[in-house]
Every structure is written in C-alpha cells, then in structure tokens.
Short mmCIF file of C-alpha atoms and ligand atoms in Angstrom, two decimals:
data_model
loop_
_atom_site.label_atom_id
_atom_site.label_comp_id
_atom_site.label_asym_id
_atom_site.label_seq_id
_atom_site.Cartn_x
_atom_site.Cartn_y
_atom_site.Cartn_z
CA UNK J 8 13.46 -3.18 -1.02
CA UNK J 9 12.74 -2.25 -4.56
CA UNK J 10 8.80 -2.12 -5.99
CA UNK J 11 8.37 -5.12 -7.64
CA UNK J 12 6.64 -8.22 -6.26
CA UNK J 13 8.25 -9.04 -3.15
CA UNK J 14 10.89 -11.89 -2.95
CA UNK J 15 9.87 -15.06 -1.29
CA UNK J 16 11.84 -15.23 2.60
CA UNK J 17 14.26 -18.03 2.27
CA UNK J 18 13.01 -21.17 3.83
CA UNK J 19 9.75 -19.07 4.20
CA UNK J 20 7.15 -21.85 6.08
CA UNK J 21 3.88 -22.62 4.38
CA UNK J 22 0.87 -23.41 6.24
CA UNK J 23 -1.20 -21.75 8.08
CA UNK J 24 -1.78 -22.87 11.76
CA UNK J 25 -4.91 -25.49 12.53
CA UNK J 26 -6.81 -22.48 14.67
CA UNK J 27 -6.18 -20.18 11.89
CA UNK J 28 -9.32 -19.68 9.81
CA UNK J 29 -8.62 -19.10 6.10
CA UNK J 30 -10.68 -15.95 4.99
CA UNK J 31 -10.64 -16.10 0.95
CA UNK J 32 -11.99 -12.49 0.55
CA UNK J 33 -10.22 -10.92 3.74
CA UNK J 34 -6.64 -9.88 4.97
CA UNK J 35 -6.90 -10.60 8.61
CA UNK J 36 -4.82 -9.52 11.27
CA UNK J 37 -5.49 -11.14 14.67
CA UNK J 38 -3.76 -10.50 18.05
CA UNK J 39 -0.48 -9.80 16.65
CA UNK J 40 2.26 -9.49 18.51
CA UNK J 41 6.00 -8.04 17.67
CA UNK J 42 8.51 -7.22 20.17
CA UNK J 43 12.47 -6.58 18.28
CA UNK J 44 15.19 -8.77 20.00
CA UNK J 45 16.53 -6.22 22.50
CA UNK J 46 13.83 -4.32 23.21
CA UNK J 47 11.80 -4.18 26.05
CA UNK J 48 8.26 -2.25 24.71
CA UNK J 49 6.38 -4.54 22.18
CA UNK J 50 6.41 -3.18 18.67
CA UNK J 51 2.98 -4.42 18.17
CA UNK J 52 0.43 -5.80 20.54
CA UNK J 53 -2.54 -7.51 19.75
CA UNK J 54 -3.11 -5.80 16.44
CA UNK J 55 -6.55 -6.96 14.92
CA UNK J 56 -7.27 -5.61 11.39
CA UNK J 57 -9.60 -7.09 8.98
CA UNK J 58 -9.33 -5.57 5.43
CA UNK J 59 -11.67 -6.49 2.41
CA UNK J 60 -10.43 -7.53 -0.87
CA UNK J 61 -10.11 -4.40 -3.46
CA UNK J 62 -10.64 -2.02 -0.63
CA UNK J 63 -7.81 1.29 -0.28
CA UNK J 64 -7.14 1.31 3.72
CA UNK J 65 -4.58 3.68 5.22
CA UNK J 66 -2.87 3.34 8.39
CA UNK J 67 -1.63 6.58 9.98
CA UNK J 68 -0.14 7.32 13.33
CA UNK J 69 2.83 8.45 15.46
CA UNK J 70 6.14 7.94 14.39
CA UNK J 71 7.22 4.58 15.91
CA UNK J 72 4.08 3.33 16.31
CA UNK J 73 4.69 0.00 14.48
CA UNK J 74 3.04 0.69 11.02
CA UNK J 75 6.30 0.00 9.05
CA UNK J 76 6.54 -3.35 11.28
CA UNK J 77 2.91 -4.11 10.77
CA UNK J 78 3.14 -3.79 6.81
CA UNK J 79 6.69 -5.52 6.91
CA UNK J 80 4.60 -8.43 8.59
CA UNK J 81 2.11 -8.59 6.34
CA UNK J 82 4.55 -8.53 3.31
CA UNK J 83 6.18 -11.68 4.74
CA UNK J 84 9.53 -10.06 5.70
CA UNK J 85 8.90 -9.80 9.17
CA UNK J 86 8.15 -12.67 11.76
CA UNK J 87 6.03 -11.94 14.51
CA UNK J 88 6.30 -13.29 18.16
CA UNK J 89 2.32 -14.30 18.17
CA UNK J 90 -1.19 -14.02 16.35
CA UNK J 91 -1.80 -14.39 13.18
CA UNK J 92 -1.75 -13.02 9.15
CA UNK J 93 -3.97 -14.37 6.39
CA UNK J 94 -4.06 -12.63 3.09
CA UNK J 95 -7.22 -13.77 1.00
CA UNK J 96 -6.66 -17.17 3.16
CA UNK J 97 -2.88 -17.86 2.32
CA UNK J 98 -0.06 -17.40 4.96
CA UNK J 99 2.40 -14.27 4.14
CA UNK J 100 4.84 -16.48 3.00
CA UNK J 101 2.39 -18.32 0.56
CA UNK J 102 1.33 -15.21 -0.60
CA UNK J 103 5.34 -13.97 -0.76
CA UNK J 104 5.79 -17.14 -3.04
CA UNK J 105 3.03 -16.19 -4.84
CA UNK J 106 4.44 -13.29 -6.10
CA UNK J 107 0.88 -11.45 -4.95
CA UNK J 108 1.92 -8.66 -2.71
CA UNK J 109 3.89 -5.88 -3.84
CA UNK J 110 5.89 -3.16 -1.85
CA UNK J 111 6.40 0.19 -2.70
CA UNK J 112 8.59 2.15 -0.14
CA UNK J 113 9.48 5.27 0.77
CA UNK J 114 12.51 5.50 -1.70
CA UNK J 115 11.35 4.28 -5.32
CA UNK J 116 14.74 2.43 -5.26
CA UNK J 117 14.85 2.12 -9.45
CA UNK J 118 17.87 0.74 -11.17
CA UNK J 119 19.56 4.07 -12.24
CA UNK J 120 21.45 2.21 -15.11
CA UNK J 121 18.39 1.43 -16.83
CA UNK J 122 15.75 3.80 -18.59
CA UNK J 123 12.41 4.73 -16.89
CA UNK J 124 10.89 2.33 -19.54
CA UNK J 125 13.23 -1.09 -18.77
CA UNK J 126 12.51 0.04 -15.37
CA UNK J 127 8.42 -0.89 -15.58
CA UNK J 128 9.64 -4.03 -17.67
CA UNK J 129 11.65 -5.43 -15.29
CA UNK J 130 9.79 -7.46 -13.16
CA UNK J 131 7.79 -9.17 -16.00
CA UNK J 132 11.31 -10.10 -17.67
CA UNK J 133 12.67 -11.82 -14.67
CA UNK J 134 9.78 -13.54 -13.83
CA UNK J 135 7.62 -14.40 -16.31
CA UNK J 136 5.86 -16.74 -13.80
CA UNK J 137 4.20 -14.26 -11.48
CA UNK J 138 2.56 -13.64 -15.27
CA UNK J 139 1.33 -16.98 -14.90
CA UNK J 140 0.32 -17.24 -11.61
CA UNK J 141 -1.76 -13.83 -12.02
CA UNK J 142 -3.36 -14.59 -14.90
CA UNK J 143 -4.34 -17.56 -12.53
CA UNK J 144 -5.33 -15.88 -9.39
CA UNK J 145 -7.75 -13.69 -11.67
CA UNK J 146 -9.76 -16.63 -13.04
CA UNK J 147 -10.74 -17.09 -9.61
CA UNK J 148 -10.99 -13.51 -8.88
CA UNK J 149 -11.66 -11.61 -11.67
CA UNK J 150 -10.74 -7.80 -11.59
CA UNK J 151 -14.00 -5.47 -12.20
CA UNK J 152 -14.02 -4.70 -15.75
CA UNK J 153 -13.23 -1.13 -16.50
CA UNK J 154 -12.37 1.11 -19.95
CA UNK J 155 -8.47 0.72 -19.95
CA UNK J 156 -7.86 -2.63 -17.64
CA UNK J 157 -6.77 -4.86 -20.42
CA UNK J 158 -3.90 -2.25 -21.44
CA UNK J 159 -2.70 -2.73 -17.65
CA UNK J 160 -0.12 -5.27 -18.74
CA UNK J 161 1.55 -3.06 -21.74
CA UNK J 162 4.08 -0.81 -20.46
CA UNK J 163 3.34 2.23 -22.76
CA UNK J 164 -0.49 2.34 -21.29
CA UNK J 165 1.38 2.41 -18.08
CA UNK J 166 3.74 5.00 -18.49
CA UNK J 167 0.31 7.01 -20.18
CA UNK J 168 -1.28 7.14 -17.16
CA UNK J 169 1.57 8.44 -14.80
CA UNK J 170 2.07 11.25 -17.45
CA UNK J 171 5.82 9.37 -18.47
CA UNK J 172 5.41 8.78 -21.94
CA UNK J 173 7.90 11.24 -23.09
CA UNK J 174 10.50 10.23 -19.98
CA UNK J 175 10.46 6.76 -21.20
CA UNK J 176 13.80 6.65 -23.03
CA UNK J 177 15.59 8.82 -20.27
CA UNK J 178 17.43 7.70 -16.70
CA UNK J 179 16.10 7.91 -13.41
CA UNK J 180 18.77 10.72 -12.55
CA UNK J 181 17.19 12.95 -14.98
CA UNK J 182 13.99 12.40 -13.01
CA UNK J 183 13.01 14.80 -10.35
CA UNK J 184 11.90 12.60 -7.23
CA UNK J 185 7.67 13.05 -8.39
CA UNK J 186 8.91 11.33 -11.42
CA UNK J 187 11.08 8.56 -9.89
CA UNK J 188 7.77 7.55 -7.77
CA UNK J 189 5.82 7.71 -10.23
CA UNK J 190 8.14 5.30 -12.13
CA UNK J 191 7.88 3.32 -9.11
CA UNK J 192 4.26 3.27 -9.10
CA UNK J 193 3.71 2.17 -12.63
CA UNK J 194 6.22 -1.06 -11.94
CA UNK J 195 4.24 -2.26 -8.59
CA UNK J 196 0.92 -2.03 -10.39
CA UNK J 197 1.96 -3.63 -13.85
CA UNK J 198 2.61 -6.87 -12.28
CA UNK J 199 -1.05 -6.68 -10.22
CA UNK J 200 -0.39 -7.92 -7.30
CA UNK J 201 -3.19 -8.85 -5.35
CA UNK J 202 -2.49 -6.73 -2.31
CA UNK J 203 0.14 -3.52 -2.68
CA UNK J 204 1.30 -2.12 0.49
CA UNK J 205 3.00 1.49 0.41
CA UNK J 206 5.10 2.58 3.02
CA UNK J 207 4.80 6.42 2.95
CA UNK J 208 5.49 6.45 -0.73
CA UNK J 209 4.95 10.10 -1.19
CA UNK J 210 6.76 11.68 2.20
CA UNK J 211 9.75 12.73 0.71
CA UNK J 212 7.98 14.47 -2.05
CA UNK J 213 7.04 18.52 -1.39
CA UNK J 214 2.97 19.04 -1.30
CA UNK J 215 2.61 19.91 -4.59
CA UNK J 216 3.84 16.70 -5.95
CA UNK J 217 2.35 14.74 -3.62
CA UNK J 218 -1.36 16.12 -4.81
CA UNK J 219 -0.47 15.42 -8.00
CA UNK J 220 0.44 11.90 -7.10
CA UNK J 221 -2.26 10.99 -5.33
CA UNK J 222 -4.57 12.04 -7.82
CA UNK J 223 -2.49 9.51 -10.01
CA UNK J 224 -2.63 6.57 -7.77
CA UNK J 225 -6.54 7.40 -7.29
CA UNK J 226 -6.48 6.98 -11.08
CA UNK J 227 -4.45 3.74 -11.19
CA UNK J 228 -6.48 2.52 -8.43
CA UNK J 229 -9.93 2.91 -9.54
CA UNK J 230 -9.12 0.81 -12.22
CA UNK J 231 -7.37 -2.09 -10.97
CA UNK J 232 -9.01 -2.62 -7.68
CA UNK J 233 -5.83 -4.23 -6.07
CA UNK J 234 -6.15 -4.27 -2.29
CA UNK J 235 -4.30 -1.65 -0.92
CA UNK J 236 -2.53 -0.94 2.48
CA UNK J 237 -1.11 2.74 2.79
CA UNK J 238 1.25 4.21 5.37
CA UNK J 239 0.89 7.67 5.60
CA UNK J 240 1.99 10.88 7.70
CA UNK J 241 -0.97 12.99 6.41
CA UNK J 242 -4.45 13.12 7.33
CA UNK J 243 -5.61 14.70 3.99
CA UNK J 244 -3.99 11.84 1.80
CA UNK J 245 -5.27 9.05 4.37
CA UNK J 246 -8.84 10.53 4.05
CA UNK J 247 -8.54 11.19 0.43
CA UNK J 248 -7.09 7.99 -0.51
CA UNK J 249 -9.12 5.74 1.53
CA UNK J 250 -11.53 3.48 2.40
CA UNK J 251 -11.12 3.31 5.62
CA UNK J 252 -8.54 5.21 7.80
CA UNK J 253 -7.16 2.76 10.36
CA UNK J 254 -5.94 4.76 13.42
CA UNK J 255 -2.49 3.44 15.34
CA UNK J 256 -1.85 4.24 18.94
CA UNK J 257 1.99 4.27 20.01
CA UNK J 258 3.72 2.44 22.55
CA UNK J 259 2.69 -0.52 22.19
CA UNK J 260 1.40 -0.05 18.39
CA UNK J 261 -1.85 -1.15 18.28
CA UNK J 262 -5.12 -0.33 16.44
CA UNK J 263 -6.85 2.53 18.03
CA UNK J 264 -9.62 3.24 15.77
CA UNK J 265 -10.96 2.60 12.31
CA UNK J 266 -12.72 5.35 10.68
CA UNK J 267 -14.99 4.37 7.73
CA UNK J 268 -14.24 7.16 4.79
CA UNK J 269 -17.64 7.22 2.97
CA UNK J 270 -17.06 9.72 0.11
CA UNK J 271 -18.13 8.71 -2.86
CA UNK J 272 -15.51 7.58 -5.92
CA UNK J 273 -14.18 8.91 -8.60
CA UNK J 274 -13.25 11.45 -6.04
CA UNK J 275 -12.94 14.37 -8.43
CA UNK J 276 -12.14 17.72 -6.96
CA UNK J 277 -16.14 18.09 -6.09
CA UNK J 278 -15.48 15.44 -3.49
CA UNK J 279 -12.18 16.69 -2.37
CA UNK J 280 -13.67 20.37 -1.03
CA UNK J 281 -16.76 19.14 0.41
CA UNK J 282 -17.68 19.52 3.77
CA UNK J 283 -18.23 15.65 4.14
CA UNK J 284 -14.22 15.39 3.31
CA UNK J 285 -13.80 17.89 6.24
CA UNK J 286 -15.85 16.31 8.72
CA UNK J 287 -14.18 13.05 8.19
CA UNK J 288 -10.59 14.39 8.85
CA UNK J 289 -11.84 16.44 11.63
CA UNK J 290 -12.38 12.25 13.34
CA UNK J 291 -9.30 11.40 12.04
CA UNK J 292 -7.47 14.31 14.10
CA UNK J 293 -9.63 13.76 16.82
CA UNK J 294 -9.12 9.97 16.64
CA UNK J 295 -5.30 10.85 16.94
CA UNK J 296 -4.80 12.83 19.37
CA UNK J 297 -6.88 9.93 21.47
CA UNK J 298 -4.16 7.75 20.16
CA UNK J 299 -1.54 9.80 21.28
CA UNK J 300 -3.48 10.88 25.05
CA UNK J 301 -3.93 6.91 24.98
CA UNK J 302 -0.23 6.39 24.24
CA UNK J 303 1.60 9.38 25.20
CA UNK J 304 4.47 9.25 22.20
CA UNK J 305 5.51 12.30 20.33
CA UNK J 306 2.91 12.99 17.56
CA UNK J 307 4.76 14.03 14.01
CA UNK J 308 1.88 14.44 11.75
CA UNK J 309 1.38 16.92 9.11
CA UNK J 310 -1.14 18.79 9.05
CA UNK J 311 -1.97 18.63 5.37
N1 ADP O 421 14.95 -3.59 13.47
C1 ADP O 421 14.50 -3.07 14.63
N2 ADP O 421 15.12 -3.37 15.80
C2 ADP O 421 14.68 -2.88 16.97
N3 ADP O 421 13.63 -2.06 17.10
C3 ADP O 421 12.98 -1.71 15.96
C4 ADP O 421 13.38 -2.20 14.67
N4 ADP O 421 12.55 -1.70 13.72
C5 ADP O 421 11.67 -0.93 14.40
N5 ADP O 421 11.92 -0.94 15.72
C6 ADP O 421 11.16 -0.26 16.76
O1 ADP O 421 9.81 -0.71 16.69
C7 ADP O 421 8.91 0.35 16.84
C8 ADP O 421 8.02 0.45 15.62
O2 ADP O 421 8.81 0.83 14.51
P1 ADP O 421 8.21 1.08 13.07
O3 ADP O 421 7.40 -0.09 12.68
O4 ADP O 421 9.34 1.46 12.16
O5 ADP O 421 7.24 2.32 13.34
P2 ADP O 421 6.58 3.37 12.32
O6 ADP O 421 6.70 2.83 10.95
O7 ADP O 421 5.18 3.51 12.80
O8 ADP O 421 7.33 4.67 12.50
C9 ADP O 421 9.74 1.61 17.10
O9 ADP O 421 9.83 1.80 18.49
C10 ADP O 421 11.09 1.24 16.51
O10 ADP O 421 12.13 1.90 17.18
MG1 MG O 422 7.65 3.59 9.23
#
C-alpha cells in the first residue's frame, strides 16, 4: 500500500446502516468486531473509539493486538464481522471514494524509478479529482488558517519543510530510509486528506531519525490539522505526538484505556523534558502493563 490517498475497495458498499448515527465532526468506532477466516481468537472485539476532527491520537499496544486491523478497518480495506465505522459521518468506503483518508505504512513504498520530487507529484497527476473534491470538503470545513497553509499544495514548500529541497532531483535509492519517509510523508499530506492513518511509519528507522522525524511531522501537523490516527511501538513518540494515547489490550484487541495527553503545542523541546511529559508516559506504561496483566500476550514495546 503506497502513501497516497487510498484506492476505493472494488464494489466498496455505500451507506451507512439505519442504527448508525452519522457524527459530522467525529470518527466513531462502535462495538467492532473482527475475527480472520480461520482463526479462532477475535482480532478485535467490541472496539469503541471516538476521535475528534483535527485531533493527533495514537494507538499503542502489544504486538498482535489488532491495531494494524483496526486502522486497516478504518481505511476501508478491511471488512469487519460487526459494529460500526463512521468517519466525519461517511461510511469507510464513502470516505475511500472520497479520496479523504490517506495511509502511510511502515515501508514508504515510493516508486524508485521516479525522483523524490515526481514522487510528491504523483498523486495530484493521477487524480486531479481528489483536488476537487478537497477543495470541496474544505468549504465545509475549513482548515485553521496558519503562516504557510496555502503553500501546502506546491510541492517545493513541501519538500522545504521535510528538509528535501536539495534531494529533489535525486532517486529514492540514493535516500537513506529517514529520507525515503520523509518523502513519504510529504506525498500523504500534499493531497490533505481529511483523516491520515500511519501504521508505525517510523519503526524501521534507528532513534535518531525517528526524533528527527517526529519533530517533522509535529511541524507538518500543526499546520494542517488533518485528523490523525498513529500506530506506534513507543511510548515517547505516542505521548509526544499525541492528543490522546489510546491504550490496546491483546487477545482479543480491544481498547483498554485512553489517556488524555495535555501538553501544551508547539511542543518545542521545553515541553518535551518537562516533568508533565514524564508523568504522562509513566500512565501510559502503567496503562500497558494493565493491558498486558488484562490480556496476558507478549509485550514488545520499546522503551523509548
Ligand atoms: N490476514 C490475516 N489472517 C489471519 N489472521 C490475521 C491476519 N492479519 C492479522 N491477523 C491476526 O490478527 C491479530 C491482529 O493482527 P494485527 O492487526 O496485525 O495486530 P498489530 O498490528 O497490533 O500487531 C493477530 O493475532 C494476527 O495474527
Ligand atoms: Mg501492525
């Protein structure tokens, strides 16, 4: 799955069921339930997860605990035996067709026989529509206004602010893997989607990089506003990142806790050593290892 918007299922069905209420200013996750063909432990089991437009929420726990499912489900790529999705109202599969959620994965997954630069174009080339549809969606919603939003949709702003001007011209093998994410990065938020969900973009990155980056997408962020769902492995970039910090319990995944991070933003590096920051991921590790009592799976979280 590459970073740009993400393609519309085939056949994808449209509306949402009568019981279903349609929250405009809300994702909302109620009692959803996933179990893969063949299995015999649910994936997911009566997940509830309500998450406010333009907020950054993170969802962190044990390996296997469903988070890749649960963001797979939201995207509209993954059906679901029972409950329901809304994303600002619309079904996942309206919101698919939409072009309003965008993916970024683990892998950045560019297209190595084009430059960094026709990489960040590409989604506005092939569809020129999800340029229409945007500009629609943000009549009705407009984006706060902030110094450098308007240059959003011009690539060389874009490659500014992930520090890429002067990789524009070259190929994502000469990239080192910081580079190819960031590259990544850049693409899912030129096209603003309304909601971007990140599936432990940074994991494969060593710690350095990944401070770097996050400092990046806090950048990126704070000026678009798009609703964000984060997978993560790390306590320090859920708490740093976030919002809120939505703890998953294994076997069956559900949600175990949500943790409300209330550290003020821009998050400059004041923020980042207080004692506030410390408290908070002090709950967070607490919160998980209640998860993991709660669920008894192997915990593989770093301790960063
Ligand atoms: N395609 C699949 N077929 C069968 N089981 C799957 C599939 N994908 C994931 N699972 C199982 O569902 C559970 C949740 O997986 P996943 O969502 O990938 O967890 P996480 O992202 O939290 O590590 C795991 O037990 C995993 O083995
Ligand atoms: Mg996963």
């Amino acid at each position: 799955m590459s970073a740009e918007a993400v393609a519309p299922a085939p056949g994808a069905a449209g509306a949402l069921a009568p019981h279903v209420v349609a929250d405009p200013d809300h994702i909302v996750v109620r009692g959803l339930h996933k179990t893969y063909p063949g299995t015999s432990v649910a994936a997911l089991s009566d997940v509830e997860l309500v998450v406010p437009r333009g907020t950054f929420v993170s969802l962190i726990g044990p390996s296997g605990c469903g988070k890749s499912t649960l963001l797979r489900a939201v995207a509209g790529l993954e059906g679901f035996d029972d409950g329901s999705i809304t994303i600002f109202g619309a079904t996942p599969e309206e919101a698919c067709t939409a072009k309003s959620v965008g993916l970024v994965p683990q892998a950045p997954a560019l297209l190595p026989w084009l430059t960094v630069r026709q990489n960040v174009e590409l989604p506005h080339k092939v569809n020129r529509r999800a340029d229409r549809r945007r500009a629609e969606r943000e009549r009705k919603h407009p984006v706060p206004s902030s110094p450098g939003l308007d240059a959003f949709a011009d690539v060389d702003s874009l490659l500014d602010m992930v520090n890429l001007t002067d990789a524009a011209d070259k190929h994502p093998g000469a990239l080192s893997g910081g580079m190819q994410q960031r590259v990544a990065i850049a693409r899912a938020f030129g096209l603003r989607p309304e909601i971007l969900l990140m599936d432990e973009p940074f994991s494969a990155l060593d710690e350095f990089t990944r401070e770097a980056l996050r400092l990046q997408l806090l950048t990126l962020w704070q000026r678009m506003r798009t609703t964000v769902l984060f997978v993560t492995h790390s306590v320090r970039e859920a708490v740093t990142l976030s919002d809120q910090v939505v703890v998953m319990s294994a076997r069956p995944g559900q949600v175990h806790e949500v943790i409300d991070v209330d550290l003020p933003r821009p998050r400059g590096a004041d923020v980042l050593l207080s004692p506030q920051l410390h408290t908070i991921e002090d709950r967070v590790r607490a919160s998980l290892q209640g998860a993991w009592e709660a669920g008894a799976a192997p915990v593989d979280l770093v301790a960063g």
